[in-house]
XYZ file of C-alpha atoms in Angstrom:
427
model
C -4.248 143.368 -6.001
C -6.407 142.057 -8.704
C -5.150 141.696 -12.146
C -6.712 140.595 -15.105
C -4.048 139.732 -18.115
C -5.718 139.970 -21.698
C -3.984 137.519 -24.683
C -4.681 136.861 -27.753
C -4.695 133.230 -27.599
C -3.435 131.709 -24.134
C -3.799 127.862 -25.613
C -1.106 128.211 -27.837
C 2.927 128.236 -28.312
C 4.537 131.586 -28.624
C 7.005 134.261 -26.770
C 4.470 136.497 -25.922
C 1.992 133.634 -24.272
C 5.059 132.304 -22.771
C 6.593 135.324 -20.931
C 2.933 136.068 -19.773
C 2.245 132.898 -18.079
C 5.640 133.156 -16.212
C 4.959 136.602 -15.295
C 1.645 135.870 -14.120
C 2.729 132.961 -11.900
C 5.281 134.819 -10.345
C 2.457 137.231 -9.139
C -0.098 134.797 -8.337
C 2.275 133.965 -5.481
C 0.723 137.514 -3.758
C -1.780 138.454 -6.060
C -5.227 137.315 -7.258
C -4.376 136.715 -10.754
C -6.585 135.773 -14.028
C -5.413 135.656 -17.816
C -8.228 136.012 -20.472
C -7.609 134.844 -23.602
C -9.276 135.662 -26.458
C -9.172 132.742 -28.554
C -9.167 128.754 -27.282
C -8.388 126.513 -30.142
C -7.737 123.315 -27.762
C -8.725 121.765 -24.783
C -5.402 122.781 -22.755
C -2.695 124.920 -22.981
C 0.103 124.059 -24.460
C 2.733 125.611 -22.373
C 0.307 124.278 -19.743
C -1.346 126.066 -16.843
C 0.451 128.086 -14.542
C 0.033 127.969 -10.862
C -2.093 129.459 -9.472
C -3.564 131.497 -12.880
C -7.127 131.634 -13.832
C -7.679 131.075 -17.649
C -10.488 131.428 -19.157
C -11.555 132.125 -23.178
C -13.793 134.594 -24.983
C -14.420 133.079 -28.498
C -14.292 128.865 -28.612
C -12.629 127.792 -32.063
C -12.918 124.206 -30.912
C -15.540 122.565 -33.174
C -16.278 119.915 -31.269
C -16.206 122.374 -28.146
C -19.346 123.288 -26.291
C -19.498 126.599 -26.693
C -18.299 126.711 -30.504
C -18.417 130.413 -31.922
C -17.293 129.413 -35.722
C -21.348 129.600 -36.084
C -22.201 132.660 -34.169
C -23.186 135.344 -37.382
C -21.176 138.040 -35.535
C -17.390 135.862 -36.066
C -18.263 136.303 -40.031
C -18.728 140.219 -39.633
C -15.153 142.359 -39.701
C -14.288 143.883 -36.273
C -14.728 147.536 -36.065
C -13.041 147.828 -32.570
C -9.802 146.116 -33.157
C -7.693 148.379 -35.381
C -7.434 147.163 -38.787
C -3.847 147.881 -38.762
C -2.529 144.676 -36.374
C -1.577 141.669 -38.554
C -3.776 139.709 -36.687
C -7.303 141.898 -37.743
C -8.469 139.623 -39.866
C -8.834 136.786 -37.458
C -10.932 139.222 -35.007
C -14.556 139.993 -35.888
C -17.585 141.554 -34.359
C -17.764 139.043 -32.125
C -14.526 139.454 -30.743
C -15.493 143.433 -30.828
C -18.665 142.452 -28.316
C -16.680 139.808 -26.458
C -13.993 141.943 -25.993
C -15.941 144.818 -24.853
C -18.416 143.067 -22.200
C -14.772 141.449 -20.495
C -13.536 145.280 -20.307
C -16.292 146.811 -19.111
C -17.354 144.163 -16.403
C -14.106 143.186 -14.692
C -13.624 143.382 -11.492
C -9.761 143.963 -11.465
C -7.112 146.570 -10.175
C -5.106 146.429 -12.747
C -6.048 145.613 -16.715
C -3.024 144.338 -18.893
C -3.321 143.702 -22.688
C -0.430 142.467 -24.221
C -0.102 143.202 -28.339
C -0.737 146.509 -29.453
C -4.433 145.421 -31.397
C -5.764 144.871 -27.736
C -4.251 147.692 -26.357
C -5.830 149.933 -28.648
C -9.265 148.097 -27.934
C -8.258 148.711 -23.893
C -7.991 152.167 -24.393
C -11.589 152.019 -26.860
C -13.929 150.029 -24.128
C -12.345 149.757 -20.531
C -14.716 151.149 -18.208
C -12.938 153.842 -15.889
C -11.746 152.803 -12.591
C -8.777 149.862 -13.533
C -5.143 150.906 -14.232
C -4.993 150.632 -17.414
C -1.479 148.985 -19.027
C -0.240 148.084 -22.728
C 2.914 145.571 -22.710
C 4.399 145.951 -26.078
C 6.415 142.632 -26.643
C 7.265 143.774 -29.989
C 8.544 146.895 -31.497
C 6.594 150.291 -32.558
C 9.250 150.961 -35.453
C 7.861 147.165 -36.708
C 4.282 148.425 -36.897
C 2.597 149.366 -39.769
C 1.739 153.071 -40.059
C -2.131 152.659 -39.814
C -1.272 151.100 -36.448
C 1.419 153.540 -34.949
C -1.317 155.749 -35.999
C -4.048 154.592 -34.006
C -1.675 153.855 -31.312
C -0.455 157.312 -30.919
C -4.464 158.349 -30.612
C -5.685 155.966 -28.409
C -2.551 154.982 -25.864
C -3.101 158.695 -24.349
C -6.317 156.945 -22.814
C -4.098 154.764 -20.914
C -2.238 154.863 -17.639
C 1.820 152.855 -18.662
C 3.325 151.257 -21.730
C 6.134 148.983 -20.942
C 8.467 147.434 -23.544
C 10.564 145.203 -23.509
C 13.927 147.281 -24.017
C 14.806 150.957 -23.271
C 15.649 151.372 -27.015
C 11.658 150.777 -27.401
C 10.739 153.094 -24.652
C 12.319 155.727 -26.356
C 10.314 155.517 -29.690
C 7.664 155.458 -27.892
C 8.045 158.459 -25.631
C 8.735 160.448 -29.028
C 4.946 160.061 -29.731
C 4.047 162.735 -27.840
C 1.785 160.802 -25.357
C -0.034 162.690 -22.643
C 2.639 163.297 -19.729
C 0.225 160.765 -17.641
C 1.169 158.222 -19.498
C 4.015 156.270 -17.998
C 6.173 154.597 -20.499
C 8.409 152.279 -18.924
C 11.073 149.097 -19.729
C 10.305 146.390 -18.251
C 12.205 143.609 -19.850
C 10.432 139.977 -19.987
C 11.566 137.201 -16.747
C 13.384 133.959 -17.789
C 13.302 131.714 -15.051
C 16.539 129.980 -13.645
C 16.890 126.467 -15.395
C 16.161 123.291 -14.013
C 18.892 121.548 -15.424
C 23.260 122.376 -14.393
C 24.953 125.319 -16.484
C 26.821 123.904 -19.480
C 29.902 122.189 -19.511
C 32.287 124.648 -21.239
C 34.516 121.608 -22.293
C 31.385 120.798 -24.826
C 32.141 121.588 -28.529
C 28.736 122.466 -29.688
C 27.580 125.614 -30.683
C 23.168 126.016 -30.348
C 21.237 128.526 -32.013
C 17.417 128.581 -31.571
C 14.691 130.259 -33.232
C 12.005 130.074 -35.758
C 13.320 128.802 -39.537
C 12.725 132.632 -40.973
C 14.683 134.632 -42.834
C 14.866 137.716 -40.394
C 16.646 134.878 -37.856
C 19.508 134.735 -40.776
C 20.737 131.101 -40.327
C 22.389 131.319 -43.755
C 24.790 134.008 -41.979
C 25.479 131.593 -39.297
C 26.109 128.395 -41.609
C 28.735 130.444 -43.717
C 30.107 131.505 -40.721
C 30.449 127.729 -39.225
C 32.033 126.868 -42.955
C 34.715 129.724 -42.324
C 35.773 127.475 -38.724
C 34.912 123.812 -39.691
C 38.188 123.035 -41.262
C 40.267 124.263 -38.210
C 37.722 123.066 -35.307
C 37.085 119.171 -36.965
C 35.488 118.681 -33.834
C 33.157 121.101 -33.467
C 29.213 120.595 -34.308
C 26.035 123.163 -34.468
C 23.142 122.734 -33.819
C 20.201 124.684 -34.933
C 16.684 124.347 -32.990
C 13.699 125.779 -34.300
C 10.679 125.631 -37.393
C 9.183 128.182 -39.458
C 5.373 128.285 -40.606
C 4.403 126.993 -43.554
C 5.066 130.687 -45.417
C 8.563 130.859 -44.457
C 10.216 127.765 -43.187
C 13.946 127.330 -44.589
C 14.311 124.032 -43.940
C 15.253 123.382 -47.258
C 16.911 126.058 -48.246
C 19.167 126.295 -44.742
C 19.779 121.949 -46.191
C 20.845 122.940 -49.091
C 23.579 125.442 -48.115
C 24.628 123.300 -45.404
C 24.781 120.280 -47.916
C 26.112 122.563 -50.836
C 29.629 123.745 -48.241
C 30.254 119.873 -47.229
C 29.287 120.329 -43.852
C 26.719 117.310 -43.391
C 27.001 115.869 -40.205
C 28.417 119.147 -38.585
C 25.419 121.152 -38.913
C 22.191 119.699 -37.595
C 18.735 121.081 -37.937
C 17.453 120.053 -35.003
C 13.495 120.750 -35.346
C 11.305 122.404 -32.563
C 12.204 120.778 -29.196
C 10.401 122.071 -25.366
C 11.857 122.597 -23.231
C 14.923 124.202 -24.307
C 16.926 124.179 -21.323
C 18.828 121.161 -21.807
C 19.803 122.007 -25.048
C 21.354 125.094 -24.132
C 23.162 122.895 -21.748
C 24.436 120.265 -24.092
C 26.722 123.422 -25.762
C 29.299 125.921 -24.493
C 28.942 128.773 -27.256
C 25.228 130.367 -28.360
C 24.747 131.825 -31.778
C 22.205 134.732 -32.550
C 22.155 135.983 -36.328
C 19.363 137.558 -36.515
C 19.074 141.156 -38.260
C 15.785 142.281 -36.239
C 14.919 141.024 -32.493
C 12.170 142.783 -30.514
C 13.915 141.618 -26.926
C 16.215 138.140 -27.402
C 14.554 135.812 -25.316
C 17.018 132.885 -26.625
C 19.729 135.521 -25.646
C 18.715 135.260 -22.318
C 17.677 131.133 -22.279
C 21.160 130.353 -23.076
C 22.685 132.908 -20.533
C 20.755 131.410 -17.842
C 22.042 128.283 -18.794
C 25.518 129.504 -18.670
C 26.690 129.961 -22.667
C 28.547 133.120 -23.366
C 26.516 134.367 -26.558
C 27.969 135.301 -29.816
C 25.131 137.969 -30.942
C 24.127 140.060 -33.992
C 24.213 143.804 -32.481
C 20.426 144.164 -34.033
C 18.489 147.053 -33.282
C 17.032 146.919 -29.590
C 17.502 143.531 -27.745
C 20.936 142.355 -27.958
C 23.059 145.200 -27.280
C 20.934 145.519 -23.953
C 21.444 142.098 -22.864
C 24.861 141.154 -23.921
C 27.849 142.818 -22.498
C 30.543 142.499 -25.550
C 33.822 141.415 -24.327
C 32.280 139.564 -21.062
C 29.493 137.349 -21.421
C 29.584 137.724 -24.873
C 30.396 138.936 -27.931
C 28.374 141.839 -30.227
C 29.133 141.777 -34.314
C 27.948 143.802 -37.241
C 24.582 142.363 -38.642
C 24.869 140.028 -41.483
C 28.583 139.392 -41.844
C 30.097 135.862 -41.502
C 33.063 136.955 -41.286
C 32.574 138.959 -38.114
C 30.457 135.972 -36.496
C 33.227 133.657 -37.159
C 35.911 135.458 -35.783
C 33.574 135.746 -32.698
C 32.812 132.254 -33.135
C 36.387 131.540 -33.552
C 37.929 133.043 -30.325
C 35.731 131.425 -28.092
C 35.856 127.983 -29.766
C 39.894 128.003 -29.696
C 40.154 128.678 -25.727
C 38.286 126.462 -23.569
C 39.033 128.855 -20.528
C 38.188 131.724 -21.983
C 34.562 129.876 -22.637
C 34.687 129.437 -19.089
C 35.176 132.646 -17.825
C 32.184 134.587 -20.190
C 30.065 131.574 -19.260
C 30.216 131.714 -15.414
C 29.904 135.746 -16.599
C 26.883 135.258 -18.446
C 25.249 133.168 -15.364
C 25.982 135.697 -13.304
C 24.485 138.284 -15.635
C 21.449 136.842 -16.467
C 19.995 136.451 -12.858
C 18.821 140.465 -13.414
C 15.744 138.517 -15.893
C 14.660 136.595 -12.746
C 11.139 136.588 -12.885
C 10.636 137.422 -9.284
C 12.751 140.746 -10.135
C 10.692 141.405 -13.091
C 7.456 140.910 -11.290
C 8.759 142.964 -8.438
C 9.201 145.896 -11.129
C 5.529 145.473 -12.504
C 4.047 145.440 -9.293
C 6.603 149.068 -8.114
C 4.684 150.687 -11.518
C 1.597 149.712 -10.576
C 1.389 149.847 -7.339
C 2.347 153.876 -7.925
C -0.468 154.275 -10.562
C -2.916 152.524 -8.010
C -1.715 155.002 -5.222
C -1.905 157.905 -6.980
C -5.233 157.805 -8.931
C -6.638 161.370 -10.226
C -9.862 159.758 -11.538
C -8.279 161.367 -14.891
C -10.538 158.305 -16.734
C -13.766 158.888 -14.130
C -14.243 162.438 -15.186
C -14.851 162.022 -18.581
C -16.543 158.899 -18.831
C -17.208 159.621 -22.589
C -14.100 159.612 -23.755
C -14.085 155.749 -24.482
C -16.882 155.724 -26.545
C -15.148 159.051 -27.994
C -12.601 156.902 -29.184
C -14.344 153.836 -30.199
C -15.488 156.075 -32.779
C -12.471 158.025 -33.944
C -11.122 154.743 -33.921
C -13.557 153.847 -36.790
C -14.106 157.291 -38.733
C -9.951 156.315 -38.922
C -10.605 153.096 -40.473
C -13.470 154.274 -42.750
C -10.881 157.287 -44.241
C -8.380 154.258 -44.656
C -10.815 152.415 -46.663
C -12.120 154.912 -48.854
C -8.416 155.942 -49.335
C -8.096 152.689 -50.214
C -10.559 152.457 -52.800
C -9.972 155.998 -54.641
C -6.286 154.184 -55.377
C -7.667 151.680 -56.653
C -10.055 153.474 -58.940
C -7.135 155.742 -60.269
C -4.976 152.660 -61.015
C -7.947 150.951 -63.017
C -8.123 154.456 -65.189
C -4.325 154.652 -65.435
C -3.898 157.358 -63.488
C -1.631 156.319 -60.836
């Protein structure tokens, strides 16, 4: 099987590059396997290249590349193609549009696989019929803006399976009222087994890991450590993670820790790769956060043997985290739930024990070679039972590509009729 993986930029840090590569390896062992990415900013990777992976690039951001684009007239023009409504529209173009659009409709590949819903709309636009056709959806569709569940509700019908990453997603998006040909399926993302022992439950360190944002909710997490500190003196946590320059709460998160006396006890730890033997340096794993697409830390710290102490969030958590036995689930945004989770497994070392070696055992169902193994059922069924439903209409694409942009053109003159009635006070 051929398969041709489509990012949006494979040379940097993120969870969606990251569960791609691993995915992608995992085939590679019986598959010829490339990942395009749209975007190269550096000379290598930085998660590195996986074995046995073609990368290659579309559009070269490197200035002092050889094939710099930042030039090219077409990278200054706004795409047309790629739906305005993806946060990420505005660093596509008409370049990216053309790019884009040649990769589709020249692969030679079995299987196409975009992976954030922008590119999956632009599958659906310009793939030339023949490949299965696949959107991953590493995020949520309730998280989307409404232009985009718009578009994607048009254009996925085009396509042959969604996947998310929970069954919680799955269902939103089989509410859409796709065509009954399109498959929508959970697949949830591999975490491979770590290279380092499972944690020693003895250890009185609670880790929590995760970009320095305010949806993570650290400041639920430090209030909840202040609740325990005074009975469990010996007990540290130890927070992993950075935030862009928009939203980092380094400060703030500082501040609060400073401002209830617990200097010392609760460490901001800064980003730190690999992960694994952080997780292994605690016994107990902390997630606050009030919105989670999947929970890949959920799953890191499993594998590493922590029992995890989780918000029960919408999607991820609840799916992952069995409350009671490798873990514990609490309302969202209440310290005083998370330390009283916090509490009982700090005050019983055996108890720690036990949901650990639970949570080991639990987490081997995210081995990537099961995951892959899941991909490759789907598609292996879409391959084998073809109806050419794309090769008899081999307008439709183009069909598309144009709805696609009499959509965005209503949008924009919308737009700009607002904007005229709130400049004559009339809205």
């Amino acid at each position: 099987m051929r398969i041709s993986f489509l990012l949006h930029n494979g040379y940097h840090y993120g969870g969606t590059i990251r569960t791609t590569f691993t995915l992608a390896e995992q085939l590679a062992e019986r598959h010829e396997v490339e990942i395009v990415s749209v975007f190269r900013h550096r000379d290598r990777p930085r998660l590195g290249l996986p074995s046995g992976v073609t990368l290659r690039h579309l559009v070269d951001l490197r200035k002092d590349g050889p094939g710099y684009d930042g030039d090219h007239p077409d990278f200054h023009r706004p795409a047309r193609v790629f739906p305005r409504g993806d946060g990420r529209w505005k660093q596509y173009s008409a370049l990216t549009d053309a790019r884009i659009g040649d990769h589709l409709r020249g692969v030679e590949a079995d299987v196409l696989v975009a992976t954030r819903p922008g590119l999956n709309v632009q599958l659906a636009r310009q793939a030339r019929p023949g490949p299965v056709l696949v959107a991953q959806e590493h995020l949520i569709l309730d998280g989307h803006s409404y232009r985009l569940r718009r578009d994607i509700a048009h254009e996925y019908g085009l396509l042959d399976l969604v996947t998310t990453v929970t069954e919680a997603d799955a269902r939103a998006y089989r509410k859409l009222g796709l065509p009954a040909a399109v498959r929508v399926e959970a697949v949830p993302n591999g975490v491979p087994a770590p290279s380092v022992p499972p944690a020693d439950p003895s250890a009185r360190v609670i880790v929590a890991a995760g970009r320095l944002t305010r949806v993570k909710r650290y400041d639920v997490l430090v209030d909840a450590f202040a609740e325990l500190a005074a009975d469990h003196p010996d007990w540290t946590l130890r927070i992993y993670g950075s935030g862009d320059a928009a939203q980092d709460l380094r400060g703030a998160l500082s501040r609060q820790i400073e401002a209830r006396g617990l200097g010392g006890r609760v460490r901001l730890m800064g980003q730190v790769q690999p992960m694994e033997p952080e997780w292994a340096k605690g016994s107990i794993a902390a997630m606050t956060s009030e919105r989670e697409a999947f929970g890949m830390t959920v799953v890191e710290a499993m594998r590493c043997g922590l029992p995890v102490v989780a918000a029960d969030c919408p999607h991820g958590p609840r799916e992952i985290v069995e409350d009671g036995v490798d873990g514990r689930l609490v309302p969202v945004g209440d310290p005083g739930a998370v330390a009283r989770a916090l509490g009982e497994l700090m005050a019983d070392e055996e108890l720690r024990a036990k949901a650990g070696r639970a949570a080991l055992a639990a987490a081997e169902r995210f081995d990537p070679a099961r995951i892959a193994a899941r991909h490759e059922e789907l598609w292996t069924a879409l391959l084998d039972r073809r109806t050419g439903r794309r090769a008899h209409s081999p307008g439709a694409a183009a069909r598309h590509a144009w709805t696609g942009r009499a959509v965005d053109a209503a949008y924009t003159a919308k737009a700009a009729a607002g904007r005229t009635l709130r400049r004559l006070g009339l809205r």
